[in-house]
Tab-separated table of C-alpha atoms in Angstrom:
chain	number	residue	atom	x	y	z
A	1	MET	CA	31.774	-85.315	-4.324
A	2	ARG	CA	35.357	-86.698	-4.454
A	3	TYR	CA	37.661	-84.469	-6.870
A	4	LEU	CA	41.001	-85.336	-8.022
A	5	LEU	CA	43.128	-82.034	-8.644
A	6	ILE	CA	46.122	-82.373	-10.963
A	7	GLU	CA	48.177	-79.182	-10.586
A	8	ASP	CA	52.282	-78.714	-9.903
A	9	ASN	CA	51.759	-75.141	-8.443
A	10	GLN	CA	51.718	-75.897	-4.828
A	11	LYS	CA	50.510	-72.620	-3.674
A	12	LEU	CA	47.424	-72.690	-6.128
A	13	ALA	CA	46.680	-76.423	-5.285
A	14	GLY	CA	46.683	-75.818	-1.741
A	15	ALA	CA	44.310	-72.898	-2.060
A	16	ILE	CA	42.016	-74.911	-4.361
A	17	VAL	CA	41.897	-77.971	-2.174
A	18	GLU	CA	41.124	-75.701	1.083
A	19	ARG	CA	38.268	-74.138	-0.712
A	20	LEU	CA	36.635	-77.195	-2.192
A	21	GLN	CA	37.152	-78.939	1.321
A	22	LEU	CA	35.165	-76.073	2.929
A	23	ASP	CA	32.236	-76.968	0.667
A	24	GLY	CA	32.553	-80.478	2.042
A	25	HIS	CA	34.090	-82.268	-0.868
A	26	ALA	CA	36.918	-84.827	-0.457
A	27	VAL	CA	39.962	-83.820	-2.685
A	28	ASP	CA	43.066	-85.907	-3.530
A	29	HIS	CA	46.048	-83.763	-5.117
A	30	ALA	CA	48.654	-85.034	-7.596
A	31	ASP	CA	51.250	-82.763	-8.806
A	32	ARG	CA	52.451	-85.120	-11.523
A	33	LEU	CA	50.684	-87.269	-14.113
A	34	ASP	CA	52.064	-90.509	-12.872
A	35	ALA	CA	50.704	-89.711	-9.189
A	36	ALA	CA	47.278	-88.831	-10.661
A	37	SER	CA	47.198	-92.202	-12.615
A	38	ALA	CA	48.111	-93.878	-9.096
A	39	CYS	CA	45.173	-92.129	-7.527
A	40	MET	CA	42.870	-93.310	-10.393
A	41	ASP	CA	43.866	-96.765	-10.073
A	42	VAL	CA	42.501	-97.019	-6.446
A	43	ALA	CA	39.875	-94.416	-6.281
A	44	ASP	CA	36.744	-93.178	-8.235
A	45	TYR	CA	36.327	-89.584	-8.779
A	46	ASP	CA	33.375	-87.633	-9.638
A	47	LEU	CA	35.436	-84.792	-11.301
A	48	ILE	CA	39.004	-84.035	-12.329
A	49	LEU	CA	40.468	-80.584	-12.241
A	50	LEU	CA	43.491	-80.693	-14.823
A	51	ASP	CA	46.534	-78.440	-15.355
A	52	ILE	CA	47.992	-78.459	-18.664
A	53	MET	CA	51.767	-78.021	-17.977
A	54	LEU	CA	52.946	-80.514	-15.625
A	55	PRO	CA	56.561	-81.697	-14.789
A	56	ASP	CA	56.246	-85.151	-16.364
A	57	GLY	CA	53.928	-84.418	-19.341
A	58	ASP	CA	51.274	-82.574	-20.895
A	59	GLY	CA	47.579	-82.435	-19.478
A	60	ARG	CA	46.254	-82.581	-22.918
A	61	ASP	CA	47.755	-86.055	-23.646
A	62	PHE	CA	46.528	-87.232	-20.134
A	63	LEU	CA	43.069	-85.964	-21.300
A	64	GLN	CA	43.029	-87.675	-24.569
A	65	ASN	CA	44.147	-90.916	-23.230
A	66	GLN	CA	41.362	-90.867	-20.415
A	67	ARG	CA	38.865	-90.499	-23.487
A	68	ARG	CA	40.477	-92.992	-25.730
A	69	ALA	CA	40.068	-95.456	-22.880
A	70	ALA	CA	36.333	-94.573	-22.852
A	71	LYS	CA	36.812	-93.020	-19.321
A	72	ARG	CA	34.017	-90.456	-18.883
A	73	THR	CA	34.998	-88.747	-15.667
A	74	PRO	CA	34.293	-85.033	-16.109
A	75	VAL	CA	37.243	-83.047	-16.596
A	76	ILE	CA	37.699	-79.227	-16.040
A	77	VAL	CA	40.954	-78.009	-17.444
A	78	ILE	CA	42.839	-75.184	-15.767
A	79	THR	CA	44.835	-73.358	-18.347
A	80	ALA	CA	46.844	-70.009	-18.782
A	81	ARG	CA	45.950	-70.131	-22.536
A	82	SER	CA	43.210	-67.748	-23.322
A	83	ALA	CA	43.308	-67.929	-27.291
A	84	VAL	CA	39.955	-69.214	-28.680
A	85	SER	CA	41.722	-71.865	-30.689
A	86	ASP	CA	43.321	-73.378	-27.539
A	87	ARG	CA	39.856	-73.312	-25.698
A	88	ILE	CA	38.274	-75.096	-28.826
A	89	SER	CA	41.097	-77.717	-28.983
A	90	LEU	CA	40.597	-78.650	-25.364
A	91	LEU	CA	36.975	-79.076	-25.804
A	92	ASP	CA	37.594	-81.207	-28.816
A	93	LEU	CA	39.873	-83.397	-26.733
A	94	GLY	CA	37.191	-84.263	-24.485
A	95	ALA	CA	37.224	-81.579	-21.692
A	96	ASP	CA	33.958	-80.851	-20.023
A	97	ASP	CA	34.764	-77.081	-19.395
A	98	TYR	CA	37.874	-75.051	-18.868
A	99	ILE	CA	39.035	-72.152	-16.690
A	100	THR	CA	41.642	-69.837	-17.355
A	101	LYS	CA	44.204	-68.606	-14.919
A	102	PRO	CA	43.982	-66.236	-12.705
A	103	PHE	CA	40.482	-67.180	-11.851
A	104	ASP	CA	37.968	-66.399	-9.069
A	105	PHE	CA	37.414	-69.450	-6.798
A	106	ALA	CA	33.703	-68.719	-6.750
A	107	GLU	CA	33.720	-69.090	-10.631
A	108	LEU	CA	35.874	-72.435	-10.282
A	109	GLU	CA	33.083	-73.634	-7.847
A	110	ALA	CA	30.233	-72.662	-9.985
A	111	ARG	CA	31.902	-74.510	-13.085
A	112	CYS	CA	32.100	-77.440	-11.008
A	113	ARG	CA	28.708	-77.474	-10.122
A	114	ALA	CA	27.587	-76.877	-13.650
A	115	VAL	CA	29.484	-79.859	-14.887
A	116	LEU	CA	28.116	-82.082	-12.381
A	117	ARG	CA	24.713	-81.030	-13.099
A	118	ARG	CA	25.203	-81.888	-16.635
A	119	GLN	CA	26.857	-85.169	-15.823
A	120	GLY	CA	23.710	-86.232	-13.659
A	121	GLY	CA	21.180	-84.906	-16.144
A	122	ALA	CA	19.877	-82.388	-13.695
A	123	ALA	CA	18.692	-78.750	-14.811
A	124	ASP	CA	19.432	-77.315	-11.250
A	125	ASN	CA	21.024	-77.453	-7.961
A	126	GLN	CA	17.940	-79.084	-6.246
A	127	LYS	CA	17.292	-82.834	-5.586
A	128	THR	CA	13.809	-84.045	-4.582
A	129	PHE	CA	12.546	-87.286	-2.915
A	130	GLU	CA	9.175	-87.862	-1.569
A	131	GLY	CA	8.648	-84.228	-0.943
A	132	THR	CA	11.897	-83.535	0.775
A	133	VAL	CA	14.103	-81.110	-1.080
A	134	LEU	CA	18.000	-80.967	-0.963
A	135	ASN	CA	19.426	-77.543	-2.261
A	136	LEU	CA	23.080	-78.349	-3.237
A	137	THR	CA	23.822	-74.669	-3.513
A	138	THR	CA	22.782	-73.453	-0.175
A	139	GLY	CA	22.886	-76.712	1.931
A	140	GLU	CA	19.454	-76.434	2.815
A	141	LEU	CA	17.128	-79.416	3.476
A	142	GLN	CA	13.365	-78.459	3.023
A	143	PHE	CA	10.163	-80.348	3.708
A	144	GLY	CA	6.700	-79.132	4.853
A	145	GLU	CA	7.368	-75.838	6.807
A	146	SER	CA	10.787	-76.967	7.896
A	147	THR	CA	14.241	-75.775	6.661
A	148	THR	CA	17.515	-76.949	7.985
A	149	THR	CA	20.754	-75.984	6.936
A	150	LEU	CA	23.272	-78.999	6.783
A	151	ARG	CA	26.836	-79.052	7.685
A	152	ASN	CA	29.257	-79.504	4.798
A	153	ARG	CA	29.840	-83.329	5.145
A	154	GLU	CA	26.138	-83.918	6.098
A	155	LEU	CA	25.218	-82.289	2.780
A	156	ARG	CA	27.670	-84.340	0.842
A	157	LEU	CA	26.584	-87.602	2.414
A	158	LEU	CA	22.770	-86.770	1.834
A	159	GLU	CA	23.829	-85.903	-1.829
A	160	VAL	CA	24.925	-89.434	-2.216
A	161	PHE	CA	21.622	-90.965	-0.933
A	162	PHE	CA	19.473	-88.410	-3.010
A	163	ALA	CA	21.386	-89.255	-6.079
A	164	ALA	CA	20.254	-93.009	-5.854
A	165	PRO	CA	17.260	-93.611	-3.684
A	166	GLY	CA	16.626	-97.214	-2.918
A	167	GLN	CA	20.453	-98.142	-3.758
A	168	VAL	CA	22.575	-99.735	-1.003
A	169	PHE	CA	25.864	-98.130	-0.088
A	170	SER	CA	28.404	-99.815	1.977
A	171	LYS	CA	30.263	-97.820	4.641
A	172	SER	CA	33.369	-98.499	2.784
A	173	HIS	CA	31.704	-96.820	-0.628
A	174	LEU	CA	30.545	-93.884	1.598
A	175	ILE	CA	34.034	-93.346	3.103
A	176	ASP	CA	35.488	-93.281	-0.397
A	177	ARG	CA	32.952	-90.695	-1.403
A	178	MET	CA	33.461	-88.285	1.337
A	179	PHE	CA	37.024	-88.489	2.444
A	180	SER	CA	40.336	-88.088	0.627
A	181	PHE	CA	43.304	-90.135	1.142
A	182	SER	CA	44.805	-87.628	3.406
A	183	ASP	CA	41.669	-87.729	5.725
A	184	GLU	CA	41.498	-90.025	8.740
A	185	ALA	CA	38.112	-91.906	8.082
A	186	SER	CA	36.428	-94.730	9.715
A	187	GLU	CA	33.120	-96.656	9.512
A	188	ASN	CA	32.548	-95.031	12.906
A	189	ALA	CA	32.563	-91.679	11.381
A	190	ILE	CA	29.881	-92.633	8.601
A	191	GLU	CA	27.770	-94.056	11.511
A	192	VAL	CA	27.917	-90.701	13.213
A	193	TYR	CA	26.888	-88.806	10.060
A	194	VAL	CA	23.973	-91.222	9.193
A	195	ALA	CA	22.810	-90.740	12.861
A	196	ARG	CA	22.963	-87.002	12.379
A	197	LEU	CA	21.195	-87.073	9.094
A	198	ARG	CA	18.422	-89.405	10.570
A	199	LYS	CA	17.649	-86.440	12.960
A	200	ARG	CA	17.656	-83.904	10.318
A	201	LEU	CA	15.216	-85.905	8.162
A	202	GLU	CA	12.514	-86.592	11.286
A	203	GLY	CA	9.147	-85.652	9.919
A	204	SER	CA	10.180	-85.724	6.243
A	205	GLY	CA	8.893	-88.249	3.586
A	206	ALA	CA	12.509	-89.744	3.612
A	207	ARG	CA	14.524	-91.909	5.813
A	208	ILE	CA	17.784	-93.767	5.614
A	209	GLU	CA	17.544	-97.310	6.344
A	210	THR	CA	20.121	-99.652	7.756
A	211	VAL	CA	20.352	-102.899	5.610
A	212	ARG	CA	22.016	-105.347	7.869
A	213	GLY	CA	25.552	-106.570	6.811
A	214	LEU	CA	25.486	-104.401	3.640
A	215	GLY	CA	25.030	-100.751	4.486
A	216	TYR	CA	22.533	-97.889	4.121
A	217	ARG	CA	19.749	-96.791	1.645
A	218	MET	CA	17.057	-93.896	1.431
A	219	ILE	CA	13.618	-95.017	1.233
A	220	PRO	CA	10.133	-93.355	1.887
A	221	ALA	CA	9.491	-92.761	5.316
């Protein structure tokens, strides 16, 4: 997943970015609303984490403008306001969830997973294709009697394929999904991760096929 974090508290932002990156996610950080808008002009995000009070405006106005423009990227609001009326207001403005400061990072991760599940229409953290099961929480790949624990970026790349079997993904699209602006990424990196996943999938009912000149797709083995 690729996240956009909009938070002006540098210490908190750094901790959130580090935690999410440990899970294999790509995270871009903006400390102002204008910087966030610039990020959204050039990248697609799976989830936005939005602080309310920012140096150049109110996060609630940003959220409201997103929804008025029919932009449906899920938003979790990070707020210090705990009053019921404030939380109701955020949900009415179009927030998909909220978390109040101070919070435990494990709770933030769980809320992110829950929002993304709802967005994808899934009831749990497992995806299945041709008898091959990908557990997004544990990072385990299971088929037959085999259980393998994936590394973080292996998990996130395979998650892209499991979300849309048969769809062709270009290398540039996969780079966009897996790496943030601050990461050094290349098409060679994608080739390396695809090669690793092919080995992980050996003996399963799924395989990653190269579509010459276009990219990769997951198909039945």
